[in-house]
Tab-separated table of C-alpha atoms in Angstrom:
chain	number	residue	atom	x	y	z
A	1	UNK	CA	106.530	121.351	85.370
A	2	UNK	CA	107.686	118.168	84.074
A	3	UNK	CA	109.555	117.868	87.388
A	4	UNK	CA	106.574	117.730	89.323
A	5	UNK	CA	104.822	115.526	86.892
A	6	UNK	CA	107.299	113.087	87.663
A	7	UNK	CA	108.760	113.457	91.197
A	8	UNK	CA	105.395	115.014	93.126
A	9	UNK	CA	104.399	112.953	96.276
A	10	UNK	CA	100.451	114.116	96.321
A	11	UNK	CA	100.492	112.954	92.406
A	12	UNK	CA	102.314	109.242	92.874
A	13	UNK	CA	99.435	108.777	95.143
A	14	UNK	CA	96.410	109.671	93.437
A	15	UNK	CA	98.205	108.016	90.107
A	16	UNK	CA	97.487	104.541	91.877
A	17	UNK	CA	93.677	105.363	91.955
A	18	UNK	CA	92.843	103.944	88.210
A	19	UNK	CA	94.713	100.787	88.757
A	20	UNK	CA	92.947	99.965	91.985
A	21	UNK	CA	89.821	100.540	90.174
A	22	UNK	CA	91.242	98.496	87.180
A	23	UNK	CA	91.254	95.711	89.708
A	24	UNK	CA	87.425	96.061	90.114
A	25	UNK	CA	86.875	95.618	86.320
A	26	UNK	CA	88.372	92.195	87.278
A	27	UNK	CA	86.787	91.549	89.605
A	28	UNK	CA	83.284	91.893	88.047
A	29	UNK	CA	84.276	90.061	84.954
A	30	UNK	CA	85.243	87.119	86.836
A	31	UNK	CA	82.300	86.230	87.433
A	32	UNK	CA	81.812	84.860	83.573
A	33	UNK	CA	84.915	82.852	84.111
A	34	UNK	CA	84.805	79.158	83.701
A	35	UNK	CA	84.521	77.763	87.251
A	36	UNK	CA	86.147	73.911	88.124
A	37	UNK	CA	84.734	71.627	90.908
A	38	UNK	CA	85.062	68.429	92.931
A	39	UNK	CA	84.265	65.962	95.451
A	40	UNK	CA	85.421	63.057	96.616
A	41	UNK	CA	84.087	61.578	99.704
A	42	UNK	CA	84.120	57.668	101.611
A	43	UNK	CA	81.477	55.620	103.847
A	44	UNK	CA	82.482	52.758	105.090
A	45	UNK	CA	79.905	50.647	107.309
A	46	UNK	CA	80.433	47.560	109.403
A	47	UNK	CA	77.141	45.344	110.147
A	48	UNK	CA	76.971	41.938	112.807
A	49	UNK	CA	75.188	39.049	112.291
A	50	UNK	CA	73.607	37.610	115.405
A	51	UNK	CA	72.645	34.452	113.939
A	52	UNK	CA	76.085	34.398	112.108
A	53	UNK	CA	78.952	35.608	112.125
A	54	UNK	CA	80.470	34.390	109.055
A	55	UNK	CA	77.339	36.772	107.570
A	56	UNK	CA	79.497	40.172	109.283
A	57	UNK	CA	79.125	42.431	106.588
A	58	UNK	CA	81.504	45.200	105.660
A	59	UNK	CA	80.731	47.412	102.801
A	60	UNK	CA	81.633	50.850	101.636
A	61	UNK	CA	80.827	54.055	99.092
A	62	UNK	CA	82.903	56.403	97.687
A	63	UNK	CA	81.940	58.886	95.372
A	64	UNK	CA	83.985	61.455	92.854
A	65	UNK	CA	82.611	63.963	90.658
A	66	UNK	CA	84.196	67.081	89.019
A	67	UNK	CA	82.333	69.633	86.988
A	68	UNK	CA	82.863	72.629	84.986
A	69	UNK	CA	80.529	75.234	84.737
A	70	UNK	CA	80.119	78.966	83.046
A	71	UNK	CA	77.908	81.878	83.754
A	72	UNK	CA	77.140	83.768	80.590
A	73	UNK	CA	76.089	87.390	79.839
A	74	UNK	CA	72.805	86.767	78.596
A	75	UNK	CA	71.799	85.261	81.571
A	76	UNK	CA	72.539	81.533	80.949
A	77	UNK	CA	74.221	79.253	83.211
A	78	UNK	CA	75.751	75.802	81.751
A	79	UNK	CA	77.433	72.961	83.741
A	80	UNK	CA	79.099	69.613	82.318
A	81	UNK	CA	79.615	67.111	85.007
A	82	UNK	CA	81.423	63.492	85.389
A	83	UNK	CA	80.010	61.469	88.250
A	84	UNK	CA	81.708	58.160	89.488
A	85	UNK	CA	80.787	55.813	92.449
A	86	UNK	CA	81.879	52.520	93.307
A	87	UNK	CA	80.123	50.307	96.243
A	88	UNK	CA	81.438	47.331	97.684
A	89	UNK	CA	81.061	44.601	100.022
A	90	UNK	CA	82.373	41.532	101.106
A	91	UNK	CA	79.086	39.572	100.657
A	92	UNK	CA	78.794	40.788	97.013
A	93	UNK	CA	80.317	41.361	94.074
A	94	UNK	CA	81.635	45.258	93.436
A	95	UNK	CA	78.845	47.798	91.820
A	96	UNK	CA	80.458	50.907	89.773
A	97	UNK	CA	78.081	53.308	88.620
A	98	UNK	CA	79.078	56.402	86.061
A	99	UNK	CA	77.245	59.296	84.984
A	100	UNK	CA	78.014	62.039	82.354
A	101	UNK	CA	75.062	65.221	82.498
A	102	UNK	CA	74.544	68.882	80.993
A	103	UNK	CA	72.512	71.299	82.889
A	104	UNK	CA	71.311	74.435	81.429
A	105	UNK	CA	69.406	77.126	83.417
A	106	UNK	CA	68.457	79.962	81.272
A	107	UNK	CA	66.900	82.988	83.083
A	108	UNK	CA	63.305	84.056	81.207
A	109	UNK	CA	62.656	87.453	83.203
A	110	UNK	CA	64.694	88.963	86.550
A	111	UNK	CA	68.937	88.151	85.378
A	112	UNK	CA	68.378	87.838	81.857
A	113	UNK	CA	70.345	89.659	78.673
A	114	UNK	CA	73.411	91.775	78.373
A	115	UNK	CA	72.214	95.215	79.505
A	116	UNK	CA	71.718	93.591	82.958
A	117	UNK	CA	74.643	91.089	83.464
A	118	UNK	CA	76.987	93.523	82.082
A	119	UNK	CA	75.748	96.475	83.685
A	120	UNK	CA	78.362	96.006	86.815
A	121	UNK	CA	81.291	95.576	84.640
A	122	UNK	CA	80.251	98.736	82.673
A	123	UNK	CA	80.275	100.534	85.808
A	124	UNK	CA	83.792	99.534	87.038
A	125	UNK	CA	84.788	100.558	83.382
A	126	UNK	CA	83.377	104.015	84.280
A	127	UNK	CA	84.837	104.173	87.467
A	128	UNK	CA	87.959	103.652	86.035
A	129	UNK	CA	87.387	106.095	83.202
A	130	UNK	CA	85.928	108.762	86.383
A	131	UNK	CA	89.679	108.377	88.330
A	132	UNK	CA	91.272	109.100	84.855
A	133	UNK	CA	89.713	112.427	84.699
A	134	UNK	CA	90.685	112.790	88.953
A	135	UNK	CA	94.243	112.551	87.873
A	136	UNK	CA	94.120	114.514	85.169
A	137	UNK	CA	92.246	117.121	87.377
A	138	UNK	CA	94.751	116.770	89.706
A	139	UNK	CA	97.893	116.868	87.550
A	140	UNK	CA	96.181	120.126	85.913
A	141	UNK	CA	96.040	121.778	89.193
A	142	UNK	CA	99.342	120.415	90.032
A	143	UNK	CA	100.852	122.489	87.054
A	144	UNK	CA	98.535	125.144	87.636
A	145	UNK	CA	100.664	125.428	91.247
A	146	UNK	CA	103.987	124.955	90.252
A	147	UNK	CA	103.459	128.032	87.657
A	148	UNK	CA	101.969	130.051	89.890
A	149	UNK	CA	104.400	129.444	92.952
A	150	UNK	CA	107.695	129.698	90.169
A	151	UNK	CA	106.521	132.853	89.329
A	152	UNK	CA	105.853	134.100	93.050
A	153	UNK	CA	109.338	133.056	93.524
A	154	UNK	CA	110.849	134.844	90.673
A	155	UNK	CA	109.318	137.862	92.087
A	156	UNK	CA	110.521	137.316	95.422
A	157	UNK	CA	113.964	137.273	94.188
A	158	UNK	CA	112.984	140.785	92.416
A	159	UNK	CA	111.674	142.409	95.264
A	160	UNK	CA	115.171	141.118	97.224
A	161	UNK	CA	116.793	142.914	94.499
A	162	UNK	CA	114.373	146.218	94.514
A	163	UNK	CA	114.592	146.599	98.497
A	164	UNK	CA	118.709	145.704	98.164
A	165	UNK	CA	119.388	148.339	95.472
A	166	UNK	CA	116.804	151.060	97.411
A	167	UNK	CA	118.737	150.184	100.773
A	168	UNK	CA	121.908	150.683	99.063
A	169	UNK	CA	120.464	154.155	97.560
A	170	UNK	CA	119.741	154.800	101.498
A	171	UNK	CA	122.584	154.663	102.697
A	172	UNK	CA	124.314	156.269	100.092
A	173	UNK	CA	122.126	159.180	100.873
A	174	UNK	CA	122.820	158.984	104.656
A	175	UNK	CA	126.327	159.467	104.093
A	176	UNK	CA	125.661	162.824	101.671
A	177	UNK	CA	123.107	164.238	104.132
A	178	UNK	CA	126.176	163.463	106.835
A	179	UNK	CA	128.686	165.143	104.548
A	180	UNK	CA	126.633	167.879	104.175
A	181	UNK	CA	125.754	168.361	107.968
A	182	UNK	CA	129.599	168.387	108.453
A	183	UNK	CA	130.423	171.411	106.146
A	184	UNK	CA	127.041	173.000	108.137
A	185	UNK	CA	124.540	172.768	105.260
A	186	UNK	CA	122.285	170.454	106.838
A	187	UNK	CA	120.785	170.478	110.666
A	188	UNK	CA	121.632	167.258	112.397
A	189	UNK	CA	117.901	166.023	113.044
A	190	UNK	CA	118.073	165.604	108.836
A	191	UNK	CA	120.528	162.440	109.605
A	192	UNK	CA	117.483	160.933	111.740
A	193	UNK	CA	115.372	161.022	109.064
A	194	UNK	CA	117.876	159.127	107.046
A	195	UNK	CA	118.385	156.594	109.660
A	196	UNK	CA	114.924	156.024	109.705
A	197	UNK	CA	114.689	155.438	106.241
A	198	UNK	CA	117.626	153.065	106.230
A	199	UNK	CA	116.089	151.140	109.064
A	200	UNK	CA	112.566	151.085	106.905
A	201	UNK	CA	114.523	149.235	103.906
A	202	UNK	CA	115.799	146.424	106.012
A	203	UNK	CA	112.731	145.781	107.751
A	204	UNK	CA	111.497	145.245	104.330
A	205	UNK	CA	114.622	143.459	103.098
A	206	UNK	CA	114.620	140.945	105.863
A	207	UNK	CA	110.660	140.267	105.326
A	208	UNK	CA	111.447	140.121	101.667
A	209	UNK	CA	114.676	137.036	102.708
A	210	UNK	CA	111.936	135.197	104.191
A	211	UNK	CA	109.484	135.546	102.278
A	212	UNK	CA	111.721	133.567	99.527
A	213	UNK	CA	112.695	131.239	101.872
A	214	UNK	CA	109.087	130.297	102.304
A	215	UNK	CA	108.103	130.574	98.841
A	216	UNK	CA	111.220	128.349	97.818
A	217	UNK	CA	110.057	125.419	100.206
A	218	UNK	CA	106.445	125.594	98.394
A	219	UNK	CA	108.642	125.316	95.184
A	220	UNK	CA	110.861	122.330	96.542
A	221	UNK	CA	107.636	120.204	97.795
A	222	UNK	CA	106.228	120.544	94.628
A	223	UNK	CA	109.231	119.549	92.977
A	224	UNK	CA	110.148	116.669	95.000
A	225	UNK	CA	113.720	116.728	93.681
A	226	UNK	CA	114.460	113.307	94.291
A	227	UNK	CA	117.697	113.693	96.619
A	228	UNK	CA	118.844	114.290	100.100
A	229	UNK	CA	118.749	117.088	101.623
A	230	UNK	CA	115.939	118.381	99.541
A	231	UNK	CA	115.156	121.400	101.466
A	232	UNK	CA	118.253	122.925	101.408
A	233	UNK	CA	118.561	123.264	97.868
A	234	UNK	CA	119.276	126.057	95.806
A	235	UNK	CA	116.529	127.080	93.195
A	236	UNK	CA	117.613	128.989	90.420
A	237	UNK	CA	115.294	130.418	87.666
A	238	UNK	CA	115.868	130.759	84.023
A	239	UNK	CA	112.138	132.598	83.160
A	240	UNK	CA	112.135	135.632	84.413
A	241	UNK	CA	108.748	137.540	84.592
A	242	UNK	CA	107.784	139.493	80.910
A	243	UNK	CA	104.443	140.078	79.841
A	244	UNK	CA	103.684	137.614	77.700
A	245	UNK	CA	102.897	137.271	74.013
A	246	UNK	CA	99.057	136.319	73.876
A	247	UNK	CA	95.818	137.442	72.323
A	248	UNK	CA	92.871	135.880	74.132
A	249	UNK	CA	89.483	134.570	72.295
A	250	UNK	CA	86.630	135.582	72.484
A	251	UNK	CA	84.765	134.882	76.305
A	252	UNK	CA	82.363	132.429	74.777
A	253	UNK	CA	85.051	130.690	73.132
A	254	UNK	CA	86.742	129.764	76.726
A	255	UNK	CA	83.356	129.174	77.292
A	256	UNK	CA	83.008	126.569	75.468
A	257	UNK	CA	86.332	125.037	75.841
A	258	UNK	CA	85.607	124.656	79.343
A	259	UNK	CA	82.714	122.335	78.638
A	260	UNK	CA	84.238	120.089	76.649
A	261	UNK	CA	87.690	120.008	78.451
A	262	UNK	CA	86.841	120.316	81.977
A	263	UNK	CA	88.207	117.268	84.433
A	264	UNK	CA	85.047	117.961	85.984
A	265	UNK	CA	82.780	118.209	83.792
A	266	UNK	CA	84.136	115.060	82.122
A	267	UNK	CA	83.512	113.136	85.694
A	268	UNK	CA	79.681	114.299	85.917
A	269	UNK	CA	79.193	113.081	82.194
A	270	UNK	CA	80.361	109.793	83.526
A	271	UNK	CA	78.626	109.373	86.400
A	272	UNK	CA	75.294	109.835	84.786
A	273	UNK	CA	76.451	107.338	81.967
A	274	UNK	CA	76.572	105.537	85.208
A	275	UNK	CA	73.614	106.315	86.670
A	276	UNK	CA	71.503	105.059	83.155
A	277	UNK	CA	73.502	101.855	83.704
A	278	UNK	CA	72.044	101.304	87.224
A	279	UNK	CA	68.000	102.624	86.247
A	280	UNK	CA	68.151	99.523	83.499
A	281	UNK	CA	69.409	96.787	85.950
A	282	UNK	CA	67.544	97.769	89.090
A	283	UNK	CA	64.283	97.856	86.462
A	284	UNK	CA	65.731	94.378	85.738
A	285	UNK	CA	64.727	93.485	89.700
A	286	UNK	CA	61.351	94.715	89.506
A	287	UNK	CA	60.356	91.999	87.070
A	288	UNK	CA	60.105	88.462	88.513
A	289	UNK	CA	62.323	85.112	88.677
A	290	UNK	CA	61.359	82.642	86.064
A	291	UNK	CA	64.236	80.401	85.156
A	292	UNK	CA	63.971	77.701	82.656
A	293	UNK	CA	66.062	74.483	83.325
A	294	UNK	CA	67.348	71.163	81.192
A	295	UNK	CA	69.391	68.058	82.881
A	296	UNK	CA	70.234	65.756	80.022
A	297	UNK	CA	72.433	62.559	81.351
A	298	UNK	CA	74.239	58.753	80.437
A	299	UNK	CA	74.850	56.361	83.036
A	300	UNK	CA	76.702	53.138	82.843
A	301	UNK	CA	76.669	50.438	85.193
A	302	UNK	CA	79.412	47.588	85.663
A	303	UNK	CA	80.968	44.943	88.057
A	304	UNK	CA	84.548	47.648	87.480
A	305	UNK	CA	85.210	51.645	86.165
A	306	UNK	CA	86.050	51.024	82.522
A	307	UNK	CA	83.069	48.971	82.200
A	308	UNK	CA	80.514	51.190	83.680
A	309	UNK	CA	82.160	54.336	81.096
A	310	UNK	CA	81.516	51.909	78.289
A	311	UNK	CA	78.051	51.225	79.333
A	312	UNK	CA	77.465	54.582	78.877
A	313	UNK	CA	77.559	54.601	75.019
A	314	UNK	CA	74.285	52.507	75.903
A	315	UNK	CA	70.320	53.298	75.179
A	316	UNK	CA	70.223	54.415	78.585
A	317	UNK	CA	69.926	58.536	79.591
A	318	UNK	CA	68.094	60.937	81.951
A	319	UNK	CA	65.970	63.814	81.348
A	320	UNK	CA	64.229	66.723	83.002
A	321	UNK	CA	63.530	69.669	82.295
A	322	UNK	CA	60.621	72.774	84.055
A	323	UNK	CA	60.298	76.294	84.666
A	324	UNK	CA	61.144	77.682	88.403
A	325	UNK	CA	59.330	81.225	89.581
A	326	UNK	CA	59.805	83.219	92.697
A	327	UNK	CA	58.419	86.806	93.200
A	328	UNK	CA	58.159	88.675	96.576
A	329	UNK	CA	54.890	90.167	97.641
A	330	UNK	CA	55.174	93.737	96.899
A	331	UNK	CA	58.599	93.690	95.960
A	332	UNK	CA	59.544	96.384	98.185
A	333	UNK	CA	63.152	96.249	98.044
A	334	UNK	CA	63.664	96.140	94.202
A	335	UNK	CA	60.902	98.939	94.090
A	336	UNK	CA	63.105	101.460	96.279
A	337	UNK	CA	66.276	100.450	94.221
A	338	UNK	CA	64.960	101.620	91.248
A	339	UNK	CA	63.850	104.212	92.722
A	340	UNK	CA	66.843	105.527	94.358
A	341	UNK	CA	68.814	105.177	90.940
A	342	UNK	CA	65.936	106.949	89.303
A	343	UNK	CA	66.290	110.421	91.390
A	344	UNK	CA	70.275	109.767	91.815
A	345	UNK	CA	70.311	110.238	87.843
A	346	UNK	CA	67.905	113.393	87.961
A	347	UNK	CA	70.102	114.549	90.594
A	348	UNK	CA	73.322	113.913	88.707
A	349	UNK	CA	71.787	115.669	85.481
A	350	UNK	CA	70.634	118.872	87.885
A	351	UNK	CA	74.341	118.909	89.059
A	352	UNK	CA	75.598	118.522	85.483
A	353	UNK	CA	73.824	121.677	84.958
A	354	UNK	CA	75.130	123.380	87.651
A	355	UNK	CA	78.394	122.328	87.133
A	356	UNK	CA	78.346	124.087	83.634
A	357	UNK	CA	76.645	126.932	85.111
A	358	UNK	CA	79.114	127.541	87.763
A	359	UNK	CA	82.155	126.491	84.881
A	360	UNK	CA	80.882	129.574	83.244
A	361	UNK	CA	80.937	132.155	86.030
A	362	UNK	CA	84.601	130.933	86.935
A	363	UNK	CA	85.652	131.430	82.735
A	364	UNK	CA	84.083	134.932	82.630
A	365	UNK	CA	85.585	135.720	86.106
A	366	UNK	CA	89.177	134.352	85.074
A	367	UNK	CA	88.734	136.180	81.503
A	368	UNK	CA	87.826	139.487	83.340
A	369	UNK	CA	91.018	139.031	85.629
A	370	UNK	CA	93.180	138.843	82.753
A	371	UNK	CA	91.951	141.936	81.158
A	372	UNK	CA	92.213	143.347	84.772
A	373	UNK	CA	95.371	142.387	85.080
A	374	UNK	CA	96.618	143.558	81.799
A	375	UNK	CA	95.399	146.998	81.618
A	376	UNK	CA	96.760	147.116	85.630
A	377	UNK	CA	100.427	146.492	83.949
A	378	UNK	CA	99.830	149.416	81.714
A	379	UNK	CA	98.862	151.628	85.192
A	380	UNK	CA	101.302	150.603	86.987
A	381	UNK	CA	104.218	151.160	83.937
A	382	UNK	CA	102.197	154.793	84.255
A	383	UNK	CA	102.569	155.565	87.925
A	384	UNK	CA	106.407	154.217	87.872
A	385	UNK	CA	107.400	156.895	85.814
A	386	UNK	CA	105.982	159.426	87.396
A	387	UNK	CA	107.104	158.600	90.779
A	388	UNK	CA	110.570	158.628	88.900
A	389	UNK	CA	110.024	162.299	88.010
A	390	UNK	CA	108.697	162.831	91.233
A	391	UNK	CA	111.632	161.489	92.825
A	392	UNK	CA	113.967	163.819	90.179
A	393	UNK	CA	112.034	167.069	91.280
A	394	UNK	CA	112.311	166.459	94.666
A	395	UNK	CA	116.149	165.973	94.892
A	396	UNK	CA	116.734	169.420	92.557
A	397	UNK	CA	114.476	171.142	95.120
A	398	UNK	CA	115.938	169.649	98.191
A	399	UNK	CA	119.137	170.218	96.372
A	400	UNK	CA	118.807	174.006	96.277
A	401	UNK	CA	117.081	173.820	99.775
A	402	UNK	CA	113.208	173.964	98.901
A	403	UNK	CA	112.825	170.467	100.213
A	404	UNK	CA	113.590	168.496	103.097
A	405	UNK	CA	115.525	164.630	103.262
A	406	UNK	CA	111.943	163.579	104.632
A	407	UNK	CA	110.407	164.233	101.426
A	408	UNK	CA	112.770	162.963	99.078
A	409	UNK	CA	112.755	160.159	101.714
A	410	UNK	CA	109.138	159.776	100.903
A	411	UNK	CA	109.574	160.256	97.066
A	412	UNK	CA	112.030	157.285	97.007
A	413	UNK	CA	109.328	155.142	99.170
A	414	UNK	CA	106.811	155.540	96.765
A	415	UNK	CA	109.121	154.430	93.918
A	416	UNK	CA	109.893	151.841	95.795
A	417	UNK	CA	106.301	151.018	96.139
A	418	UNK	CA	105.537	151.154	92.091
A	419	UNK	CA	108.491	149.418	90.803
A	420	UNK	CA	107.658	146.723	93.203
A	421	UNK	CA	103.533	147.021	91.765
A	422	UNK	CA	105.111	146.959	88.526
A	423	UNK	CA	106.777	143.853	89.039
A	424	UNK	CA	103.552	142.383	90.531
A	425	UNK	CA	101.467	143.365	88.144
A	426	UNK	CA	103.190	141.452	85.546
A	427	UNK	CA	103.381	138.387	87.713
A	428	UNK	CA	99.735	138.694	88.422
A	429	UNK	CA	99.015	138.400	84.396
A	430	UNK	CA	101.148	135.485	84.260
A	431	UNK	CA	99.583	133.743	86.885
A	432	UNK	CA	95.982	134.908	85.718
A	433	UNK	CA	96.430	133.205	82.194
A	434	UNK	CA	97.537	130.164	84.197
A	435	UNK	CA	94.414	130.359	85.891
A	436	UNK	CA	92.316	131.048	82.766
A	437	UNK	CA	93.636	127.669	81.307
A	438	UNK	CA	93.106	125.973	84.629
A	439	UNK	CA	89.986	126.841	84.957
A	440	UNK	CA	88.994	126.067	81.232
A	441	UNK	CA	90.843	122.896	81.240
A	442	UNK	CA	93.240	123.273	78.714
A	443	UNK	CA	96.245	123.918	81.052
A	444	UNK	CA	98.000	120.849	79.914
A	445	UNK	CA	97.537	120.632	76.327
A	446	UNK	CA	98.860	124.556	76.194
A	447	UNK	CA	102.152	123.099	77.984
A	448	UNK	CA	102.641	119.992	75.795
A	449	UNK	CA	101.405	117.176	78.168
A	450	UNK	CA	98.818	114.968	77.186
A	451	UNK	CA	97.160	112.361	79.314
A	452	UNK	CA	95.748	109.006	78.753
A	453	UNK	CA	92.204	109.083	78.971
């Protein structure tokens, strides 16, 4: 397990999911950042005198200012700005002109307070929060496959064991039933029947080889084993299949795990937090633009710079302050936002509630596996050891000649059969707790990994 947390492919990509949407959190709260800007530009004309041309006149602007400004959350937006420009000619003497202003614009109706200027940033934060619970989703099913596919390949190995032992049992046979046809106890067509049976436990030997072959490449992809030659690595297991320790709660009490742990679940939950977000900012829209504004400004004027920016301590100043409105006839398009997020939260409630509906039928379904499963162990223990006193009695009789090699032959099939059910019945209860936890969302916590949320 902890292999796969760290080496698996599918999981290093969806692990870069929250920190792309980390970057949209950014994003949206740079928009409160202080913001710098400038100008600078030049004119330069050239006039001609017709009547003289010692009058030619050349003269020239140029004009500087740099600003600072900051959008706010509750909806104000504030600018300081230092103005500069200088005119000159070469009939006159040099003009400088400088100007220091504020400039408030607060919104009154449509832009204004927190719920509505944060409400973008508090849905990256959710997004972010929503890919958490993806990965965690993910990793949980992740685990959930790398249990289930270990213990597919443990049994794999067992049935290569169970079909190598009843081969070797086979043949051992063959050679008594060929002793015994040589000293003229046994007809010859008895050997064919042997054969057969020998033949019948390598076809299910070789299907057995390749079925571990393909169940050990599932293994190694989950892995990810980082080294060459991945795939032709050797897995060995040190769990081998036992029926496990564990007394299961009541149903109601997976119940109600599942809806508090469920990746899923967790994910809806957010996206309706979401949702409420969106129905208070598009109600923001409907309501109309009325901004209220305030210039306050000092302006010095001098024959150089450093005189006009002492001028400005001066009696001197600008003022001007008003109200601006704008509202669209019928407001159409702010009217179908709000809609739209209106019924997109209804609908994300009504699949909340058929999330947990549908939660529940998979916990009841998983819990009723598990007693399936167990009580299938116990049937299965049951039928093994009668098909090994079946097997007994049918070697006596064919022993003492009240049998024949295609009965015992038959006998040792269907032990065959029920040790190998036996062994799967005890995988299948392992891999239906694993389920169980999946399903309930707990699978992690039960194996000692916690995420951050």
């Amino acid at each position: 397990i902890m292999a796969a947390l760290a080496n698996n492919r599918s999981l290093k990509v969806e692990q870069f999911t929250p920190d792309i949407k980390k970057t949209l959190e950014e994003q949206e709260d740079a928009v409160f950042s202080p913001v710098v800007e400038g100008n600078i530009s030049v004119v330069q004309e050239q006039e001609n005198s017709q009547s003289n041309p010692e009058r030619d006149e050349e003269s020239g602007d140029m004009e500087a200012d740099i600003g600072l400004s900051r959008f706010f959350p509750t909806g104000t937006d504030v600018e300081v700005n230092l103005l500069s420009k200088m005119s000159w000619s070469n009939l006159y003497s040099d003009f400088h002109e400088s100007r220091i202003g504020v400039s408030v614009t607060q919104s009154l109706l449509q832009g204004k307070g927190l719920d509505y200027n944060l409400a973008k940033i508090r849905q990256a934060r959710l997004d972010t929060r929503i890919s958490r619970y993806e990965v965690r989703g993910f990793s949980e099913s992740l685990v959930a496959a790398v249990e289930t596919t270990y213990w597919d390949y443990a049994l794999a190995q067992l049935q290569i064991e169970i079909y190598q032992e009843s081969l070797n049992i086979a043949e051992k046979q063959k050679d008594e039933i060929t002793e015994m046809i040589r000293f003229g106890k046994l007809p010859e067509s008895e050997l064919v029947a042997a054969m057969a049976e020998i033949a019948m436990r390598r076809e299910g030997l070789i299907n057995a080889l390749s079925n571990l072959e393909t169940t050990k490449l599932q293994l190694l992809r989950l892995l990810s084993p980082p080294a060459k030659n991945t795939w032709d690595k050797d897995v060995e297991i040190s769990d081998k299949p036992a029926v496990p320790v564990a007394q299961l709660d009541t149903v109601d009490v997976h119940v109600a795990l599942a809806l508090a742990k469920r990746p899923d679940i967790g994910q809806a939950q957010l996206k309706i937090d979401r949702g409420e977000i969106e129905i208070v900012r598009t109600k923001n829209g409907l309501l109309p633009k009325m901004d209220l504004f305030i210039t306050l400004g000092k302006t010095g004027y001098a024959t150089s710079f450093d005189n006009s920016l002492s001028d400005i301590d001066k009696n001197s100043y600008d003022a001007s302050a008003g109200i601006s409105f704008q509202y669209p006839f019928a407001n159409k398009g702010a009217k179908a936002l709000h809609r739209r997020a209106t019924l997109s939260k209804k609908q994300l409630e009504e699949a909340m509630e058929n999330l947990k509906q549908l939660a529940e039928v998979d916990i009841r379904s998983a819990y009723i596996e598990v007693e399936r499963a167990r009580k299938q162990i116990e049937a299965t223990e049951a039928t093994y050891e009668l098909q090994e006193e079946k097997l007994r009695t049918e070697i006596e009789k064919f022993r003492f000649g009240k049998s024949t090699i295609l009965l015992v032959a038959q006998a040792q099939r269907d032990l065959l059969e029920s040790r190998i059910a036996k062994t799967k019945a005890i995988v299948t209860y392992l891999k239906s707790f694993v389920e169980l936890y999946r399903l309930e969302g707990s699978l992690l916590e039960r194996r000692g990994i916690s995420m951050v949320e």
